[in-house]
Amino acid sequence: MSDTWSSGGSRRRAGSLLDVAVVGGGMVGAAASLALARAGFSVALVDAREPAAWSATDEIDLRVVGLAPSSVALLDGLGVWDTIRAARASAYERMVVWDAENGATLRFDAADEARDVLGYIVENGLVQASLWQALDDAGVRRIVPAEVVGYAMREDRAQLDLADGQIVSARLVVAADGAESPLREMVGIGTHGRDYAQRGVVAHVATARPHERTAWQRFLPTGPLAFLPLDDGRCSIVWSLPDVEAKRVMALDDGAFRDALGVASDFRLGPILSVSRRAAFPLRLKLADRYEVGRLVLLGDAAHAVHPLAGQGVNLGLRDVAELRDTLVDARDAGRDIAATHVLRRYARRRRSADGLDAWSFDALARVYAWKASPLVTARGVGVRVLDALGPLKRRLARHAAGL
Ligand SMILES: Cc1cc2nc3c(=O)[nH]c(=O)nc-3n(C[C@H](O)[C@H](O)[C@H](O)COP(=O)(O)OP(=O)(O)OC[C@H]3O[C@@H](n4cnc5c(N)ncnc54)[C@H](O)[C@@H]3O)c2cc1C
């Protein structure tokens, strides 16, 4: 059997047959490379570019994520969490979510779960750089910078054609090349979902009142506004707005932006005292129609890009990593081909149903909070108040978000 999706001219083989070639070294692809190498597989990581160097003396990067306990546990198991924690990770102990229309509030507290923290706010660049630093020791071969221009599947291997003429051969190819995943396109896996026609405006802001190590999120009909606590006392904001509104607030001068943000947050943390530079990211729900084809699997945003309102994007990706590693280890220990169809389908089935359920739940939340009609707003308020009062159900939600 041989399936070729694209081919180049004269090509040269780069090294011997690997167990796994990972394409994309973002947080998810780098974690997958390290996890699989530590599990004893021979691994190469292919990326278009080296990640930017991270330095503690640099300003806190605008791209931050909230890491759930399941992600911290994975990074800890890979031996990089202590480095990340010591460098710059901001713990949060509580989460307060409230409705701008009816005031209904949902509160989560780590103490209710007998935990110290609910999670950590960490720069993407720091997590990525820490993972990359550990690659050499784990024996991961880096192929960087490299652009994948073709993928072919043979009976016993998959083959990546790189733009410089090299060929990388592996039993399994892992596509972790982000939401636009060129490799997913190349192998013809479609996607479905929804363009929210929204942007997430991000910045770091100083507020008059302390954040109290609490992640605050106000749901407005235009989209959620989150204040994520940073250790330097500021908050990292993610302000989801319709495209036109996002464009408008991005164009405001700092003073007008601070005023608009203060109003949008209902001054929960008081007036906004200062704001860093800003950036805006398009928001969409994009789910791959399948997670495996031939000798290739999808991981991270290549498989699922979700609305940031639950702060779960990379956490889902890191859960994919743990599942893939466990699946491949089981297959190897049972003497099976790690890229056999039934092996990859086991990974795909488990992660696709879990990711899909979460992704559509976040989508449903975004829709429910966009309701403006008064009976619906009242019903939403009743629902949230009941949920907040129901300890066991709320605890289940918290444990699910934590990946426990
Ligand atoms: C505003 C906003 C806020 C967010 N907040 C949170 C949060 O609080 N919590 C959370 O969990 N998630 C959050 N997310 C989502 C999170 O940032 C993503 O889920 C995560 O970064 C995805 O990681 P990844 O490694 O899958 O993909 P990426 O980070 O996109 O990495 C893809 C990698 O592939 C490489 N690549 C691309 N094309 C090629 C190619 N052709 N050849 C070789 N290499 C290639 C790129 O160079 C890159 O290194 C947020 C997202 C947004 C937009």
Coordinates of C-alpha atoms and ligand atoms in Angstrom, one line a residue:
M1 CA 0.0 0.0 0.0
S2 CA 1.3 3.5 -0.8
D3 CA -0.5 6.8 -0.5
T4 CA 1.3 9.9 -1.6
W5 CA -0.2 13.3 -0.9
S6 CA 2.5 15.4 -2.5
S7 CA 6.0 14.9 -3.8
G8 CA 9.1 16.9 -4.6
G9 CA 12.0 16.6 -7.1
S10 CA 15.3 14.9 -6.1
R11 CA 15.3 14.0 -2.5
R12 CA 17.8 12.8 0.1
R13 CA 17.1 10.6 3.1
A14 CA 17.8 12.2 6.5
G15 CA 18.9 9.4 8.9
S16 CA 17.4 6.0 9.6
L17 CA 13.8 5.1 10.3
L18 CA 12.5 6.8 13.4
D19 CA 9.6 5.6 15.6
V20 CA 8.0 9.1 15.6
A21 CA 8.4 12.3 13.7
V22 CA 6.6 15.2 15.3
V23 CA 5.7 18.2 13.1
G24 CA 5.3 21.4 15.1
G25 CA 7.2 22.3 18.3
G26 CA 4.7 24.6 20.0
M27 CA 3.8 23.7 23.6
V28 CA 1.9 20.5 22.5
G29 CA 4.4 19.2 19.9
A30 CA 7.4 19.8 22.1
A31 CA 5.7 18.1 25.1
A32 CA 4.8 15.2 22.8
S33 CA 8.4 14.9 21.5
L34 CA 9.8 14.9 25.0
A35 CA 7.1 12.5 26.4
L36 CA 7.6 10.0 23.6
A37 CA 11.4 10.2 23.8
R38 CA 11.3 9.7 27.6
A39 CA 9.1 6.6 27.0
G40 CA 11.9 5.1 24.9
F41 CA 10.9 5.9 21.3
S42 CA 13.3 7.4 18.8
V43 CA 11.9 10.9 18.0
A44 CA 12.6 13.8 15.6
L45 CA 10.9 17.2 16.0
V46 CA 10.4 19.2 12.8
D47 CA 9.5 22.9 13.0
A48 CA 9.6 25.9 10.7
R49 CA 11.5 27.9 13.3
E50 CA 13.4 27.7 16.7
P51 CA 11.2 29.2 19.5
A52 CA 12.3 32.7 20.6
A53 CA 14.6 32.6 23.6
W54 CA 12.9 33.3 26.9
S55 CA 14.5 35.5 29.6
A56 CA 13.3 36.5 33.1
T57 CA 14.4 40.0 32.4
D58 CA 12.0 40.3 29.5
E59 CA 8.6 41.9 30.0
I60 CA 5.9 39.2 30.6
D61 CA 4.9 38.0 27.1
L62 CA 1.3 38.7 26.0
R63 CA 0.6 35.1 25.1
V64 CA -0.2 33.4 28.4
V65 CA -2.2 30.3 29.2
G66 CA -3.9 28.9 32.4
L67 CA -2.4 25.5 33.1
A68 CA -4.7 23.1 34.8
P69 CA -3.4 20.6 37.4
S70 CA -3.4 17.8 34.7
S71 CA -1.0 19.9 32.6
V72 CA 1.2 20.7 35.5
A73 CA 1.4 17.0 36.4
L74 CA 2.4 16.1 32.8
L75 CA 5.1 18.8 32.7
D76 CA 6.3 17.7 36.1
G77 CA 6.6 14.1 34.9
L78 CA 8.7 15.4 32.0
G79 CA 11.0 17.1 34.5
V80 CA 10.4 20.7 33.3
W81 CA 7.8 22.0 35.7
D82 CA 10.3 23.0 38.4
T83 CA 12.1 25.2 35.9
I84 CA 8.9 26.8 34.8
R85 CA 7.6 27.3 38.3
A86 CA 10.9 28.9 39.4
A87 CA 11.2 31.1 36.4
R88 CA 7.8 32.8 36.3
A89 CA 4.4 31.1 37.0
S90 CA 1.5 32.8 38.7
A91 CA -0.6 30.6 40.9
Y92 CA -4.3 31.3 41.2
E93 CA -6.4 29.9 44.0
R94 CA -9.9 31.1 43.2
M95 CA -12.1 31.7 40.2
V96 CA -15.1 34.1 40.1
V97 CA -17.4 34.1 37.1
W98 CA -20.3 36.5 36.9
D99 CA -23.0 37.5 34.5
A100 CA -23.1 41.2 33.5
E101 CA -26.9 41.0 32.8
N102 CA -28.2 39.4 36.0
G103 CA -25.3 39.4 38.4
A104 CA -25.5 35.5 39.0
T105 CA -22.1 34.4 40.2
L106 CA -20.2 31.1 40.2
R107 CA -17.2 30.8 42.6
F108 CA -14.5 28.1 42.7
D109 CA -12.0 27.9 45.4
A110 CA -9.0 25.5 45.5
A111 CA -9.6 25.1 49.3
D112 CA -13.0 23.4 48.5
E113 CA -11.0 20.8 46.6
A114 CA -8.4 20.5 49.3
R115 CA -5.9 21.9 46.9
D116 CA -3.5 24.8 47.2
V117 CA -4.1 26.2 43.7
L118 CA -6.6 25.9 40.9
G119 CA -3.9 26.4 38.3
Y120 CA -1.1 28.6 37.0
I121 CA -0.9 31.4 34.5
V122 CA 2.3 30.9 32.5
E123 CA 3.8 32.4 29.3
N124 CA 3.5 30.2 26.3
G125 CA 7.1 31.1 25.4
L126 CA 8.4 30.0 28.8
V127 CA 6.7 26.6 28.6
Q128 CA 7.9 26.1 25.0
A129 CA 11.5 27.2 25.7
S130 CA 11.7 24.9 28.8
L131 CA 10.5 21.9 26.8
W132 CA 12.9 22.6 24.0
Q133 CA 15.8 22.9 26.4
A134 CA 15.1 19.3 27.6
L135 CA 15.0 17.9 24.1
D136 CA 18.7 17.2 23.6
D137 CA 19.1 15.3 26.8
A138 CA 16.2 13.1 25.9
G139 CA 17.8 12.4 22.6
V140 CA 15.1 14.1 20.4
R141 CA 16.6 15.0 17.0
R142 CA 15.7 18.6 16.0
I143 CA 15.1 19.3 12.4
V144 CA 14.8 23.1 12.4
P145 CA 14.2 25.3 10.4
A146 CA 12.3 22.9 8.1
E147 CA 9.2 23.2 6.0
V148 CA 7.1 20.1 5.3
V149 CA 6.1 20.1 1.6
G150 CA 4.9 16.5 1.2
Y151 CA 3.7 13.4 3.1
A152 CA 3.6 9.9 1.8
M153 CA 2.5 6.7 3.4
R154 CA 4.3 3.3 2.7
E155 CA 3.5 -0.1 4.0
D156 CA 5.8 0.2 7.0
R157 CA 6.5 3.9 7.3
A158 CA 5.4 7.5 6.7
Q159 CA 7.6 9.8 4.9
L160 CA 7.9 13.6 5.2
D161 CA 9.4 15.6 2.3
L162 CA 11.1 18.8 3.5
A163 CA 11.5 21.9 1.3
D164 CA 15.3 21.5 1.4
G165 CA 15.1 18.1 -0.3
Q166 CA 15.5 16.0 2.9
I167 CA 13.2 13.0 3.6
V168 CA 12.3 12.1 7.1
S169 CA 10.9 8.6 7.6
A170 CA 9.1 7.4 10.7
R171 CA 6.6 4.7 11.7
L172 CA 4.3 7.4 12.9
V173 CA 3.9 11.1 12.1
V174 CA 2.4 13.4 14.7
A175 CA 0.9 16.6 13.3
A176 CA 1.1 19.3 16.1
D177 CA 1.4 22.2 13.7
G178 CA -1.3 24.5 15.1
A179 CA -4.8 25.4 14.3
E180 CA -4.1 26.1 10.6
S181 CA -2.2 22.7 10.4
P182 CA -0.6 22.6 6.9
L183 CA -0.1 18.8 7.4
R184 CA -3.8 18.2 8.2
E185 CA -4.7 20.0 5.0
M186 CA -2.1 18.0 3.1
V187 CA -3.5 14.7 4.1
G188 CA -7.0 15.9 3.4
I189 CA -8.5 15.8 6.9
G190 CA -11.4 18.4 7.0
T191 CA -12.6 20.4 9.9
H192 CA -15.9 21.7 11.2
G193 CA -16.9 24.2 13.8
R194 CA -17.7 27.9 13.9
D195 CA -16.0 31.2 13.3
Y196 CA -17.1 33.3 16.2
A197 CA -16.4 36.5 14.3
Q198 CA -14.8 37.6 17.5
R199 CA -11.3 38.5 18.6
G200 CA -9.6 38.0 21.9
V201 CA -7.9 41.2 22.8
V202 CA -5.0 40.5 25.2
A203 CA -2.9 42.9 27.3
H204 CA -1.4 43.1 30.8
V205 CA -3.0 45.7 33.1
A206 CA -2.5 47.2 36.6
T207 CA -5.7 47.6 38.6
A208 CA -6.4 49.8 41.6
R209 CA -7.5 46.8 43.7
P210 CA -5.5 43.6 44.2
H211 CA -6.4 40.6 42.2
E212 CA -6.3 38.3 45.3
R213 CA -4.8 35.4 43.3
T214 CA -8.3 35.1 41.7
A215 CA -9.1 34.6 38.0
W216 CA -12.0 36.9 37.3
Q217 CA -14.3 36.5 34.4
R218 CA -17.3 38.7 33.5
F219 CA -19.7 37.4 30.8
L220 CA -21.1 40.3 28.7
P221 CA -23.5 39.7 25.8
T222 CA -20.6 40.7 23.5
G223 CA -18.3 38.0 25.0
P224 CA -16.4 37.2 28.1
L225 CA -13.8 39.4 29.7
A226 CA -11.2 37.6 31.8
F227 CA -8.6 39.1 34.3
L228 CA -6.0 36.4 35.0
P229 CA -3.7 37.2 38.0
L230 CA 0.0 37.7 37.5
D231 CA 2.6 37.4 40.3
D232 CA 3.8 41.0 39.7
G233 CA 0.4 42.2 40.8
R234 CA -1.0 42.9 37.3
C235 CA -3.6 40.9 35.4
S236 CA -3.4 39.4 32.0
I237 CA -6.7 40.2 30.2
V238 CA -8.5 38.2 27.5
W239 CA -11.3 40.4 26.2
S240 CA -13.5 38.6 23.7
L241 CA -15.3 41.0 21.4
P242 CA -17.0 41.0 18.0
D243 CA -14.5 41.8 15.3
V244 CA -15.6 45.3 14.7
E245 CA -15.6 46.1 18.4
A246 CA -12.2 44.5 18.9
K247 CA -10.9 46.7 16.0
R248 CA -12.3 49.7 17.7
V249 CA -10.8 49.1 21.2
M250 CA -7.5 48.1 19.6
A251 CA -7.4 51.6 18.0
L252 CA -8.1 53.5 21.2
D253 CA -5.3 55.4 22.9
D254 CA -4.2 53.9 26.3
G255 CA -6.3 56.3 28.4
A256 CA -9.5 55.5 26.4
F257 CA -8.7 51.8 26.4
R258 CA -8.3 51.8 30.2
D259 CA -11.6 53.6 30.6
A260 CA -13.4 51.2 28.3
L261 CA -11.9 48.2 30.1
G262 CA -12.8 49.6 33.5
V263 CA -16.5 50.0 32.4
A264 CA -16.5 46.5 30.7
S265 CA -15.2 44.9 34.0
D266 CA -17.7 46.9 36.0
F267 CA -14.7 48.2 38.0
R268 CA -14.6 44.9 39.9
L269 CA -10.9 45.5 40.5
G270 CA -11.2 49.3 40.5
P271 CA -10.0 51.6 37.7
I272 CA -7.4 50.4 35.3
L273 CA -4.1 52.2 36.2
S274 CA -1.9 51.1 33.3
V275 CA -1.9 48.9 30.2
S276 CA 0.8 47.2 28.3
R277 CA 0.9 46.9 24.5
R278 CA -2.1 45.0 23.1
A279 CA -2.7 42.2 20.6
A280 CA -5.8 40.5 19.2
F281 CA -6.3 36.9 18.1
P282 CA -9.2 35.5 16.0
L283 CA -11.5 33.2 17.9
R284 CA -13.0 30.1 16.4
L285 CA -14.1 26.6 17.1
K286 CA -12.3 24.2 14.7
L287 CA -12.5 20.4 15.2
A288 CA -10.8 18.0 12.9
D289 CA -13.2 15.5 11.3
R290 CA -10.9 12.7 12.3
Y291 CA -7.7 12.5 14.4
E292 CA -5.9 9.8 12.4
V293 CA -5.3 8.8 8.9
G294 CA -2.8 6.2 7.7
R295 CA 0.3 6.6 9.8
L296 CA -0.5 10.1 11.0
V297 CA -2.3 11.5 14.1
L298 CA -3.3 15.0 15.0
L299 CA -2.6 16.6 18.4
G300 CA -3.2 19.9 20.1
D301 CA -4.7 22.9 18.1
A302 CA -4.2 20.9 14.8
A303 CA -7.0 18.7 16.1
H304 CA -9.1 21.2 18.1
A305 CA -9.0 25.0 18.4
V306 CA -11.5 26.1 21.0
H307 CA -13.0 29.3 22.4
P308 CA -10.7 30.6 25.2
L309 CA -13.5 31.3 27.7
A310 CA -12.7 28.2 29.7
G311 CA -8.9 28.6 29.3
Q312 CA -8.6 25.0 28.2
G313 CA -7.0 25.0 24.7
V314 CA -3.5 23.8 25.6
N315 CA -4.8 21.7 28.5
L316 CA -6.8 19.6 26.0
G317 CA -3.6 19.4 23.9
L318 CA -1.5 18.2 26.8
R319 CA -4.2 15.6 27.6
D320 CA -3.8 14.4 24.0
V321 CA -0.1 14.0 24.6
A322 CA -0.6 11.8 27.7
E323 CA -3.1 9.7 25.9
L324 CA -0.9 9.2 22.8
R325 CA 2.1 8.3 24.9
D326 CA 0.1 5.7 26.9
T327 CA -1.4 4.2 23.8
L328 CA 1.9 3.9 22.0
V329 CA 3.6 2.4 25.0
D330 CA 0.8 -0.2 25.4
A331 CA 1.1 -1.1 21.7
R332 CA 4.9 -1.4 21.8
D333 CA 4.8 -3.5 25.0
A334 CA 2.3 -5.8 23.4
G335 CA 4.6 -6.2 20.4
R336 CA 2.3 -4.3 18.0
D337 CA 3.1 -1.8 15.3
I338 CA 2.7 1.6 17.1
A339 CA 1.0 3.0 14.0
A340 CA -1.4 0.1 13.4
T341 CA -4.8 1.4 12.5
H342 CA -6.5 0.0 15.6
V343 CA -3.8 1.5 17.8
L344 CA -4.2 5.0 16.4
R345 CA -8.0 4.6 16.4
R346 CA -7.9 3.9 20.1
Y347 CA -6.1 7.2 20.7
A348 CA -8.4 9.0 18.3
R349 CA -11.6 7.6 19.7
R350 CA -10.7 8.6 23.3
R351 CA -9.4 12.0 22.6
R352 CA -11.9 13.0 19.9
S353 CA -14.9 12.3 22.1
A354 CA -13.3 14.1 25.2
D355 CA -12.1 17.1 23.2
G356 CA -15.4 17.3 21.2
L357 CA -17.5 17.2 24.4
D358 CA -15.4 20.0 25.9
A359 CA -15.3 22.1 22.8
W360 CA -19.1 22.0 22.2
S361 CA -19.7 22.7 25.9
F362 CA -17.5 25.9 25.7
D363 CA -19.4 26.8 22.5
A364 CA -22.8 26.2 24.3
L365 CA -21.6 28.5 27.2
A366 CA -20.6 31.2 24.7
R367 CA -24.1 31.0 23.1
V368 CA -26.0 30.9 26.4
Y369 CA -24.1 34.0 27.7
A370 CA -24.9 35.8 24.4
W371 CA -28.7 35.6 25.2
K372 CA -30.2 39.0 25.7
A373 CA -33.9 38.4 25.9
S374 CA -35.1 39.0 29.4
P375 CA -36.8 35.6 30.2
L376 CA -33.7 33.8 29.0
V377 CA -31.4 36.0 31.0
T378 CA -33.5 35.3 34.1
A379 CA -33.5 31.6 33.4
R380 CA -29.7 31.7 33.0
G381 CA -29.3 33.5 36.3
V382 CA -31.5 30.9 38.1
G383 CA -29.4 28.1 36.5
V384 CA -26.1 29.6 37.6
R385 CA -27.3 30.3 41.1
V386 CA -28.6 26.8 41.5
L387 CA -25.3 25.4 40.2
D388 CA -23.3 27.6 42.6
A389 CA -25.3 26.3 45.5
L390 CA -25.0 22.6 44.5
G391 CA -21.7 21.6 46.0
P392 CA -21.2 18.2 44.4
L393 CA -22.1 19.3 40.9
K394 CA -19.9 22.3 41.1
R395 CA -17.1 20.2 42.5
R396 CA -17.5 17.8 39.5
L397 CA -17.2 20.8 37.1
A398 CA -14.0 22.0 38.9
R399 CA -12.5 18.5 38.9
H400 CA -13.3 18.2 35.2
A401 CA -11.6 21.6 34.4
A402 CA -8.6 20.5 36.4
G403 CA -8.4 17.3 34.3
L404 CA -8.7 15.1 37.3
Ligands
LIG1 C1 -6.4 34.8 23.1 C2 -6.1 33.4 23.5 C3 -6.1 33.0 24.9 C4 -5.8 31.7 25.2 N1 -5.8 31.3 26.5 C5 -5.6 30.0 26.9 C6 -5.7 29.6 28.3 O1 -5.8 30.4 29.2 N2 -5.5 28.3 28.5 C7 -5.2 27.4 27.5 O2 -5.1 26.2 27.8 N3 -5.2 27.7 26.2 C8 -5.4 29.0 25.9 N4 -5.3 29.4 24.6 C9 -5.1 28.4 23.5 C10 -3.6 28.0 23.5 O3 -2.8 29.1 23.3 C11 -3.4 27.0 22.3 O4 -4.3 25.9 22.5 C12 -2.0 26.4 22.3 O5 -1.0 27.5 22.1 C13 -1.8 25.4 21.1 O6 -0.6 24.8 21.1 P1 -0.1 23.9 19.9 O7 1.3 23.5 20.3 O8 -1.1 22.9 19.6 O9 0.0 24.9 18.6 P2 0.9 26.2 18.3 O10 1.3 26.9 19.5 O11 0.1 26.9 17.3 O12 2.2 25.5 17.7 C14 2.3 25.1 16.3 C15 3.8 24.9 16.0 O13 3.8 24.4 14.6 C16 4.8 25.0 13.9 N5 4.4 24.9 12.5 C17 3.3 25.4 11.8 N6 3.3 25.1 10.5 C18 4.4 24.3 10.3 C19 5.0 23.7 9.2 N7 4.5 23.8 8.0 N8 6.2 23.0 9.3 C20 6.8 22.9 10.5 N9 6.3 23.5 11.6 C21 5.1 24.2 11.5 C22 4.8 26.4 14.4 O14 6.1 27.1 14.1 C23 4.6 26.2 15.9 O15 5.8 26.0 16.6 C24 -5.6 30.7 24.2 C25 -5.6 31.1 22.8 C26 -5.9 32.4 22.5 C27 -5.9 32.8 21.0

